[in-house]
Amino acid sequence: MRKSSLGYFRVARKSLNVLFNKTSISSSSYAFTNVSPLGCTMFIWFTGFIHMFQFPFSTGTKKHQEDLNIVSVRQIIQDERWDDFRLVGFFSSVLAPARVSRILAELKEEPCLALKFFNWAAKQHVYGGHTAESYCILVHILFACRMYFDAQEVLKSLIYKRRVLPGFDVFDVMWSTKGVCKTGFGVFDALFSVLTLLGLFEEANECFSKMRKVKILPKARSCNVFLHRVSKSGQSNLSRKFFNDMIAAKIIPSVFTYNIMIDVMCKGGDLETARSLFEQMKKMGLTPDVVSYNTLIDGYGKFGQLQKVLCIFEEMKVTGCNPDAITYNALINCSCKSEQIPKAFWYLRDMKEKGIKPNLVTYSTLIDALCKEGMLQEANKFFAGMRLVGLFPNEFTYTSLIDGNCKAGNLTEALELFSEMVKTGKVLNIVTYTALIDGLCKEGKVEEGERVFRSMLKTGIIANQLSYTALVHGYFKKKMAEKAVDLLKEMSEEGIKADISLYGTIIWGLCEQGKLKEATILMDEIIDGGLKLNHFIYTILMDAYFKAGKAREALSFLDKMQEVGVVPSVVTYCVLIDGLCKAGMVEAASNHFERIGDVGLHPNTVVFTALIDGLSKNYSLEEAKNLFHLMVGKGLIPDKFAYTSLMDGNLKHGYLQEAFDLRDKMLESGIKLDLHAYTSLIWGLCQYDQVKEARALLAEMIEQGILPDKAAYSCLIRKYHQQGKADEAIELHNEMSERGLITGINGPNNNRKGSPFWLREVQAVQYSAIAIHEFMLAMKALSFSGQQKDGIIRLLPVMLFFAYLNRFIINNTSNQASVSWRPEDRELARSVGIFGAEQLGFGIKTSTKLVVKCFKAINKNQSVVS
């Protein structure tokens, strides 16, 4: 019998080799073999054929030989006699995996025994492991006996092994072993569900496709779960494909199905398709629920389409679908994002009136919106109010308030909120830290910002681009360029790659500090590193070179942009045209203005204004006017700079009336005059001797809350001096002094070597007014008749003007503490003074004394009566 059995064994082994195309067979070599459903069926049939013969498993002596059949196996399993020698011999056989499948099939009426045997066999060291067939046979048995949980666990184990040892398809093996039990096709729905549960979406989708081919389909509920999980994972394309396959397979979608897909479309920005699905759902006779409406409201709201949101909300109310807290939160959020804060509060009132309690999301949304609008007082009221109703702020609420307070410069309040977060155990995230770092740096407290940054890193939070950028901004604000560059190196060492935005910030900072060479070197390093510069960086560099007076180098950046295919922005052209105009290259600026349309851009008000200003200052007033009218014709609204530039040009050409006509249009447009506009008009009026009107305009300017500067006062003082109106000049001088615009002749503001002649002249006029004032004080101390005073006032300011002008010139060319008069100036002043006094009837002695006294007062920079 033994010889015969061995013969059958050889035949069986050879047959299996032929069937599976293997050179040798063992449990490990075919346990996870990729076979077709037909091959699996033949395998189960063939293992059944082998078990028609009995294979003795001997302990080594003939008298203990005993056959192992299904009856004895069942008994051993029931008695849990796992150490039975026959089982040990059973697992020593090369055909043990095949026999396990056979035994499991025989135990189909007793699923608990089958599961027990399966689990015990898997733990045997001599056993090579269960075949895919063994797993699938057990799943069929368990599912047929409604042991669904156990069936799912076995499926999970098989799928995990499938991922470790690929080479077969679970569905194929399940299909080939379906004849073991009459379970129906629900087991395949279970397989589809388990694949979904494990996040194997591609495999689940493939399983669905194979089910369709054999004309069995998963339940609609299982399909919904799949769609829901796939959409949450962000795989919108797979969601779309599967939904279309569902419809093609004639699986009837539910409201839940449509809600999932509407959400997918809204999050992907495909609002048109979302709305189309919503309408399709209604056509199918399905009634949209509150989730359907909420999803659409939220979707349109996030893209700022407030009007469509309102339409959907109205439709919702008409259909009798009652809004919930989520609906109102979406409406409030949409209103806040559209800067419709009053509308958001209207929804809050409506919400309360309908008996719906605002929740944490409601309060946090409103607090965030109020903070962004700078309405911190109202935000704090809401913050206190939410606590009164038993709601506790979360990380988002705190972060909004910290950011709002930092932006408003309320660092003390921000730090208190930060401490409160720590005390209450709130999780500090990167957004919270970045808001605080940014706030500290903007207030110039870079050292504190750096400490917060370092403490953040110690907590294990990884710094992002925004946190590094906030600190870099702070360093540059404090003129600590080296530290900013060191931080960039630190980022690189930490494995964090700086993005183009951060590089742009560093280049901006270097340019602000006049480090153009370093900025240009960094630009080259960025390019060498493989990053492509954007128009922002090129524009920063262009602007910096223009401001440094290097117009040709600035222009080269436009060429570089075009060489690498970077399209200039409107801001680029604004910098370009303004820089060229200020460099006196107005014709080149006009040429570039004409070419803006070539790159698909349209000039905005700022671009127009830059060229209008350049043309006006270049005495091309007619061209400036034509450009102004062209701007208005294109529907652009001129700003105060456009009006002021053209107004200034008209004044310089003597067109006083046209300048004031522009002033009137400016006011009619709701644009208030600024310091530059008022000063230009005052200068224009003074040029045409309309001093009274100029003085009235100065008073109007002050009444509007705009404080005049030295230039505005100097225009009037100079004109009063020319007209011999000493009292008015002195009055304005006193007003200047009261406003802190006069720092003294030897003050810090007088060191203006190399300043233009017109500035020297204006300041010289101011000093002449001071001289008149000094002399008037002297008149009060000395006894002169009214006629004598008038004569002296007419002549002595001339002498004093020369004297003060001489002092001013000396102060601009020398740092001497004491002033020495040039002999010719002294002699001129002395001669004029003495001659004037003699003409008024004074003797030579008295005249000389008076002049000497005036000289002494001038040299001491004090009043003659002090």
Short mmCIF file of C-alpha atoms in Angstrom, two decimals, residues 488-809:
data_model
loop_
_atom_site.label_atom_id
_atom_site.label_comp_id
_atom_site.label_asym_id
_atom_site.label_seq_id
_atom_site.Cartn_x
_atom_site.Cartn_y
_atom_site.Cartn_z
CA LEU A 488 18.17 81.80 4.86
CA LYS A 489 21.24 79.58 5.34
CA GLU A 490 19.67 78.06 8.47
CA MET A 491 16.59 77.18 6.47
CA SER A 492 18.72 75.41 3.91
CA GLU A 493 20.55 73.45 6.63
CA GLU A 494 17.21 72.36 8.10
CA GLY A 495 16.21 71.01 4.71
CA ILE A 496 13.58 73.68 4.13
CA LYS A 497 13.80 75.15 0.68
CA ALA A 498 13.06 78.83 0.41
CA ASP A 499 10.38 79.58 -2.13
CA ILE A 500 10.46 82.43 -4.58
CA SER A 501 8.27 84.54 -2.28
CA LEU A 502 10.83 84.41 0.54
CA TYR A 503 13.68 85.13 -1.85
CA GLY A 504 11.68 88.11 -3.07
CA THR A 505 11.40 89.41 0.49
CA ILE A 506 15.16 89.13 1.02
CA ILE A 507 15.94 90.88 -2.27
CA TRP A 508 13.46 93.63 -1.33
CA GLY A 509 15.17 94.05 2.03
CA LEU A 510 18.63 94.26 0.49
CA CYS A 511 17.40 96.84 -2.02
CA GLU A 512 15.79 98.90 0.75
CA GLN A 513 19.18 99.10 2.45
CA GLY A 514 20.89 100.07 -0.78
CA LYS A 515 22.74 96.75 -1.07
CA LEU A 516 22.12 96.46 -4.80
CA LYS A 517 25.24 94.41 -5.46
CA GLU A 518 24.26 91.78 -2.87
CA ALA A 519 20.68 91.70 -4.19
CA THR A 520 21.91 91.12 -7.75
CA ILE A 521 24.28 88.34 -6.61
CA LEU A 522 21.40 86.64 -4.76
CA MET A 523 19.28 86.93 -7.91
CA ASP A 524 21.95 85.06 -9.88
CA GLU A 525 22.18 82.39 -7.15
CA ILE A 526 18.42 81.85 -7.31
CA ILE A 527 18.59 81.34 -11.06
CA ASP A 528 21.56 78.97 -10.70
CA GLY A 529 19.56 77.00 -8.12
CA GLY A 530 16.91 76.25 -10.73
CA LEU A 531 14.18 78.61 -9.52
CA LYS A 532 12.52 80.95 -11.97
CA LEU A 533 12.29 84.57 -10.91
CA ASN A 534 8.87 86.17 -11.06
CA HIS A 535 7.88 89.67 -12.17
CA PHE A 536 7.80 90.80 -8.52
CA ILE A 537 11.56 90.28 -8.02
CA TYR A 538 12.49 91.85 -11.36
CA THR A 539 10.28 94.85 -10.52
CA ILE A 540 11.90 95.29 -7.08
CA LEU A 541 15.37 95.33 -8.61
CA MET A 542 14.30 97.68 -11.40
CA ASP A 543 12.81 100.11 -8.87
CA ALA A 544 15.94 99.99 -6.68
CA TYR A 545 18.25 100.77 -9.60
CA PHE A 546 16.03 103.67 -10.73
CA LYS A 547 16.08 105.13 -7.21
CA ALA A 548 19.86 104.78 -7.16
CA GLY A 549 20.02 106.90 -10.34
CA LYS A 550 21.07 103.95 -12.52
CA ALA A 551 18.43 104.14 -15.21
CA ARG A 552 20.27 102.05 -17.81
CA GLU A 553 20.84 99.18 -15.37
CA ALA A 554 17.19 99.42 -14.34
CA LEU A 555 16.07 99.13 -17.97
CA SER A 556 18.19 95.99 -18.41
CA PHE A 557 15.86 94.08 -16.04
CA LEU A 558 13.03 94.52 -18.53
CA ASP A 559 15.20 92.87 -21.17
CA LYS A 560 16.09 90.03 -18.80
CA MET A 561 12.42 89.42 -18.06
CA GLN A 562 11.61 89.15 -21.75
CA GLU A 563 14.59 86.84 -22.39
CA VAL A 564 13.35 84.24 -19.86
CA GLY A 565 9.68 84.60 -20.78
CA VAL A 566 8.52 86.40 -17.63
CA VAL A 567 5.60 88.66 -18.49
CA PRO A 568 5.85 92.10 -16.85
CA SER A 569 2.95 93.15 -14.66
CA VAL A 570 1.17 96.51 -14.58
CA VAL A 571 3.26 97.32 -11.48
CA THR A 572 6.42 96.65 -13.51
CA TYR A 573 5.34 99.20 -16.11
CA CYS A 574 4.39 101.66 -13.41
CA VAL A 575 7.90 101.45 -11.90
CA LEU A 576 9.45 101.62 -15.38
CA ILE A 577 7.53 104.68 -16.56
CA ASP A 578 7.85 106.53 -13.25
CA GLY A 579 11.58 105.80 -13.08
CA LEU A 580 12.20 106.95 -16.65
CA CYS A 581 10.23 110.16 -16.09
CA LYS A 582 12.15 111.00 -12.93
CA ALA A 583 15.39 110.30 -14.79
CA GLY A 584 14.32 112.86 -17.42
CA MET A 585 13.77 110.15 -20.07
CA VAL A 586 10.14 111.11 -20.72
CA GLU A 587 10.19 110.17 -24.39
CA ALA A 588 11.38 106.64 -23.53
CA ALA A 589 8.65 106.45 -20.88
CA SER A 590 6.03 107.40 -23.50
CA ASN A 591 7.34 104.72 -25.87
CA HIS A 592 7.05 102.01 -23.21
CA PHE A 593 3.56 103.27 -22.33
CA GLU A 594 2.51 102.74 -25.96
CA ARG A 595 3.83 99.14 -25.85
CA ILE A 596 1.95 98.00 -22.74
CA GLY A 597 -0.82 96.53 -24.87
CA ASP A 598 1.70 94.32 -26.71
CA VAL A 599 1.99 92.07 -23.64
CA GLY A 600 -1.75 91.94 -23.06
CA LEU A 601 -1.83 94.51 -20.26
CA HIS A 602 -3.91 97.63 -19.80
CA PRO A 603 -2.48 100.68 -17.99
CA ASN A 604 -4.23 101.54 -14.74
CA THR A 605 -4.63 104.90 -13.01
CA VAL A 606 -1.18 104.69 -11.41
CA VAL A 607 0.57 104.12 -14.76
CA PHE A 608 -1.34 106.98 -16.38
CA THR A 609 -0.53 109.26 -13.43
CA ALA A 610 3.19 108.49 -13.56
CA LEU A 611 3.37 109.57 -17.20
CA ILE A 612 1.06 112.58 -16.67
CA ASP A 613 3.38 113.75 -13.89
CA GLY A 614 6.46 113.22 -16.06
CA LEU A 615 4.99 115.11 -19.01
CA SER A 616 3.82 117.98 -16.78
CA LYS A 617 7.26 118.42 -15.24
CA ASN A 618 8.86 118.17 -18.69
CA TYR A 619 6.77 121.10 -19.89
CA SER A 620 4.71 118.86 -22.20
CA LEU A 621 1.47 120.10 -20.68
CA GLU A 622 -0.73 119.53 -23.74
CA GLU A 623 0.37 115.90 -23.97
CA ALA A 624 -0.28 115.52 -20.23
CA LYS A 625 -3.80 116.94 -20.66
CA ASN A 626 -4.53 114.60 -23.58
CA LEU A 627 -3.34 111.65 -21.55
CA PHE A 628 -5.55 112.72 -18.63
CA HIS A 629 -8.60 112.84 -20.90
CA LEU A 630 -7.66 109.46 -22.42
CA MET A 631 -7.54 107.96 -18.94
CA VAL A 632 -10.99 109.31 -18.09
CA GLY A 633 -12.30 108.12 -21.48
CA LYS A 634 -11.20 104.57 -20.68
CA GLY A 635 -13.38 104.62 -17.58
CA LEU A 636 -10.51 105.03 -15.14
CA ILE A 637 -11.09 107.35 -12.20
CA PRO A 638 -8.24 109.83 -11.64
CA ASP A 639 -6.83 109.80 -8.12
CA LYS A 640 -5.48 112.76 -6.14
CA PHE A 641 -1.99 112.24 -7.59
CA ALA A 642 -3.27 112.52 -11.17
CA TYR A 643 -5.20 115.69 -10.36
CA THR A 644 -2.29 117.23 -8.42
CA SER A 645 0.26 116.43 -11.16
CA LEU A 646 -1.85 118.14 -13.83
CA MET A 647 -2.72 120.97 -11.48
CA ASP A 648 0.97 121.55 -10.78
CA GLY A 649 1.73 121.56 -14.51
CA ASN A 650 -0.95 124.18 -15.19
CA LEU A 651 0.37 126.40 -12.40
CA LYS A 652 3.92 126.23 -13.74
CA HIS A 653 2.60 127.33 -17.15
CA GLY A 654 0.63 130.17 -15.62
CA TYR A 655 -2.82 128.62 -16.17
CA LEU A 656 -4.14 129.54 -12.76
CA GLN A 657 -7.82 129.23 -13.63
CA GLU A 658 -7.39 125.76 -15.17
CA ALA A 659 -5.54 124.65 -12.06
CA PHE A 660 -8.45 125.76 -9.86
CA ASP A 661 -10.93 124.13 -12.23
CA LEU A 662 -9.09 120.86 -11.66
CA ARG A 663 -9.25 121.56 -7.92
CA ASP A 664 -13.02 121.88 -8.16
CA LYS A 665 -13.37 118.65 -10.17
CA MET A 666 -11.20 116.92 -7.64
CA LEU A 667 -13.49 118.00 -4.79
CA GLU A 668 -16.62 117.10 -6.77
CA SER A 669 -15.21 113.57 -7.21
CA GLY A 670 -14.98 113.24 -3.44
CA ILE A 671 -11.18 113.51 -3.38
CA LYS A 672 -9.79 115.76 -0.67
CA LEU A 673 -6.82 118.02 -1.32
CA ASP A 674 -3.60 116.93 0.37
CA LEU A 675 -0.50 118.87 1.47
CA HIS A 676 1.06 118.79 -1.98
CA ALA A 677 -2.10 120.03 -3.72
CA TYR A 678 -2.58 122.93 -1.27
CA THR A 679 1.09 123.92 -1.44
CA SER A 680 1.03 123.93 -5.26
CA LEU A 681 -2.05 126.18 -5.30
CA ILE A 682 -0.58 128.55 -2.69
CA TRP A 683 2.61 128.78 -4.73
CA GLY A 684 0.60 129.51 -7.88
CA LEU A 685 -1.41 132.27 -6.22
CA CYS A 686 1.73 133.85 -4.81
CA GLN A 687 3.35 133.79 -8.24
CA TYR A 688 0.53 136.01 -9.51
CA ASP A 689 0.47 138.32 -6.47
CA GLN A 690 -2.84 136.94 -5.19
CA VAL A 691 -1.49 136.86 -1.63
CA LYS A 692 -4.85 137.39 0.00
CA GLU A 693 -6.30 134.33 -1.74
CA ALA A 694 -3.15 132.35 -0.92
CA ARG A 695 -3.46 133.26 2.78
CA ALA A 696 -7.13 132.23 2.70
CA LEU A 697 -6.13 128.88 1.16
CA LEU A 698 -3.55 128.42 3.92
CA ALA A 699 -6.26 128.97 6.52
CA GLU A 700 -8.56 126.50 4.71
CA MET A 701 -5.76 123.98 4.64
CA ILE A 702 -5.27 124.23 8.42
CA GLU A 703 -9.04 124.04 8.97
CA GLN A 704 -9.11 120.76 7.01
CA GLY A 705 -6.58 119.32 9.45
CA ILE A 706 -3.62 119.51 7.08
CA LEU A 707 -0.58 121.18 8.64
CA PRO A 708 1.42 123.35 6.23
CA ASP A 709 5.11 122.62 5.80
CA LYS A 710 8.02 125.04 5.34
CA ALA A 711 7.43 125.27 1.59
CA ALA A 712 3.85 126.54 2.00
CA TYR A 713 4.87 129.13 4.59
CA SER A 714 7.95 130.19 2.63
CA CYS A 715 5.90 131.04 -0.47
CA LEU A 716 3.81 133.52 1.50
CA ILE A 717 6.65 134.92 3.62
CA ARG A 718 8.67 135.57 0.51
CA LYS A 719 5.76 137.35 -1.20
CA TYR A 720 5.03 139.44 1.91
CA HIS A 721 8.69 140.40 2.06
CA GLN A 722 8.68 141.44 -1.59
CA GLN A 723 5.60 143.57 -0.93
CA GLY A 724 7.17 145.12 2.19
CA LYS A 725 4.49 143.68 4.48
CA ALA A 726 6.69 143.04 7.49
CA ASP A 727 3.88 142.47 10.01
CA GLU A 728 2.31 139.68 7.95
CA ALA A 729 5.73 138.10 7.37
CA ILE A 730 6.49 138.20 11.10
CA GLU A 731 3.07 136.75 11.92
CA LEU A 732 3.67 133.78 9.62
CA HIS A 733 7.18 133.39 11.00
CA ASN A 734 5.78 133.17 14.52
CA GLU A 735 3.22 130.63 13.34
CA MET A 736 6.01 128.54 11.81
CA SER A 737 7.93 128.72 15.04
CA GLU A 738 4.91 127.60 17.08
CA ARG A 739 4.48 124.59 14.80
CA GLY A 740 8.12 123.60 15.30
CA LEU A 741 9.11 124.29 11.70
CA ILE A 742 12.01 126.58 12.70
CA THR A 743 14.96 125.00 14.50
CA GLY A 744 17.25 128.03 14.57
CA ILE A 745 19.82 129.38 12.17
CA ASN A 746 22.51 127.02 13.37
CA GLY A 747 20.08 124.12 13.79
CA PRO A 748 20.51 120.65 12.34
CA ASN A 749 18.28 121.32 9.36
CA ASN A 750 20.61 123.98 8.04
CA ASN A 751 23.42 121.67 7.05
CA ARG A 752 22.29 121.40 3.42
CA LYS A 753 25.47 121.66 1.45
CA GLY A 754 24.80 121.12 -2.22
CA SER A 755 21.05 121.87 -1.97
CA PRO A 756 19.47 123.56 -5.03
CA PHE A 757 19.48 127.36 -5.33
CA TRP A 758 15.71 127.71 -4.98
CA LEU A 759 15.83 126.01 -1.57
CA ARG A 760 18.63 128.32 -0.43
CA GLU A 761 16.67 131.30 -1.64
CA VAL A 762 13.52 130.27 0.19
CA GLN A 763 15.40 129.72 3.43
CA ALA A 764 17.23 132.99 2.97
CA VAL A 765 13.85 134.72 2.73
CA GLN A 766 12.84 133.05 5.97
CA TYR A 767 15.96 134.40 7.64
CA SER A 768 15.25 137.88 6.32
CA ALA A 769 11.84 137.66 7.97
CA ILE A 770 13.58 136.69 11.19
CA ALA A 771 15.81 139.72 10.78
CA ILE A 772 12.81 142.01 10.39
CA HIS A 773 11.31 140.48 13.51
CA GLU A 774 14.54 141.05 15.43
CA PHE A 775 14.72 144.64 14.31
CA MET A 776 11.09 145.30 15.27
CA LEU A 777 11.91 144.14 18.76
CA ALA A 778 14.80 146.63 18.78
CA MET A 779 12.43 149.46 17.82
CA LYS A 780 10.43 148.79 20.96
CA ALA A 781 13.53 149.20 23.11
CA LEU A 782 14.84 152.34 21.43
CA SER A 783 13.15 155.71 21.31
CA PHE A 784 12.38 156.71 17.71
CA SER A 785 9.66 158.74 16.18
CA GLY A 786 7.07 157.02 13.94
CA GLN A 787 8.65 158.57 10.82
CA GLN A 788 12.12 157.43 11.87
CA LYS A 789 10.87 153.88 12.51
CA ASP A 790 9.28 153.67 9.07
CA GLY A 791 12.50 154.82 7.42
CA ILE A 792 14.64 152.35 9.33
CA ILE A 793 12.20 149.52 8.57
CA ARG A 794 12.53 150.31 4.87
CA LEU A 795 16.33 150.29 4.84
CA LEU A 796 17.66 148.06 7.59
CA PRO A 797 15.97 144.80 6.36
CA VAL A 798 18.14 145.13 3.26
CA MET A 799 21.27 145.17 5.39
CA LEU A 800 19.95 142.39 7.63
CA PHE A 801 18.94 140.29 4.65
CA PHE A 802 22.52 140.35 3.38
CA ALA A 803 23.78 139.57 6.85
CA TYR A 804 21.55 136.53 7.37
CA LEU A 805 22.05 135.32 3.82
CA ASN A 806 25.80 135.49 4.43
CA ARG A 807 25.41 133.43 7.63
CA PHE A 808 23.30 130.88 5.74
CA ILE A 809 25.91 130.49 2.97
#
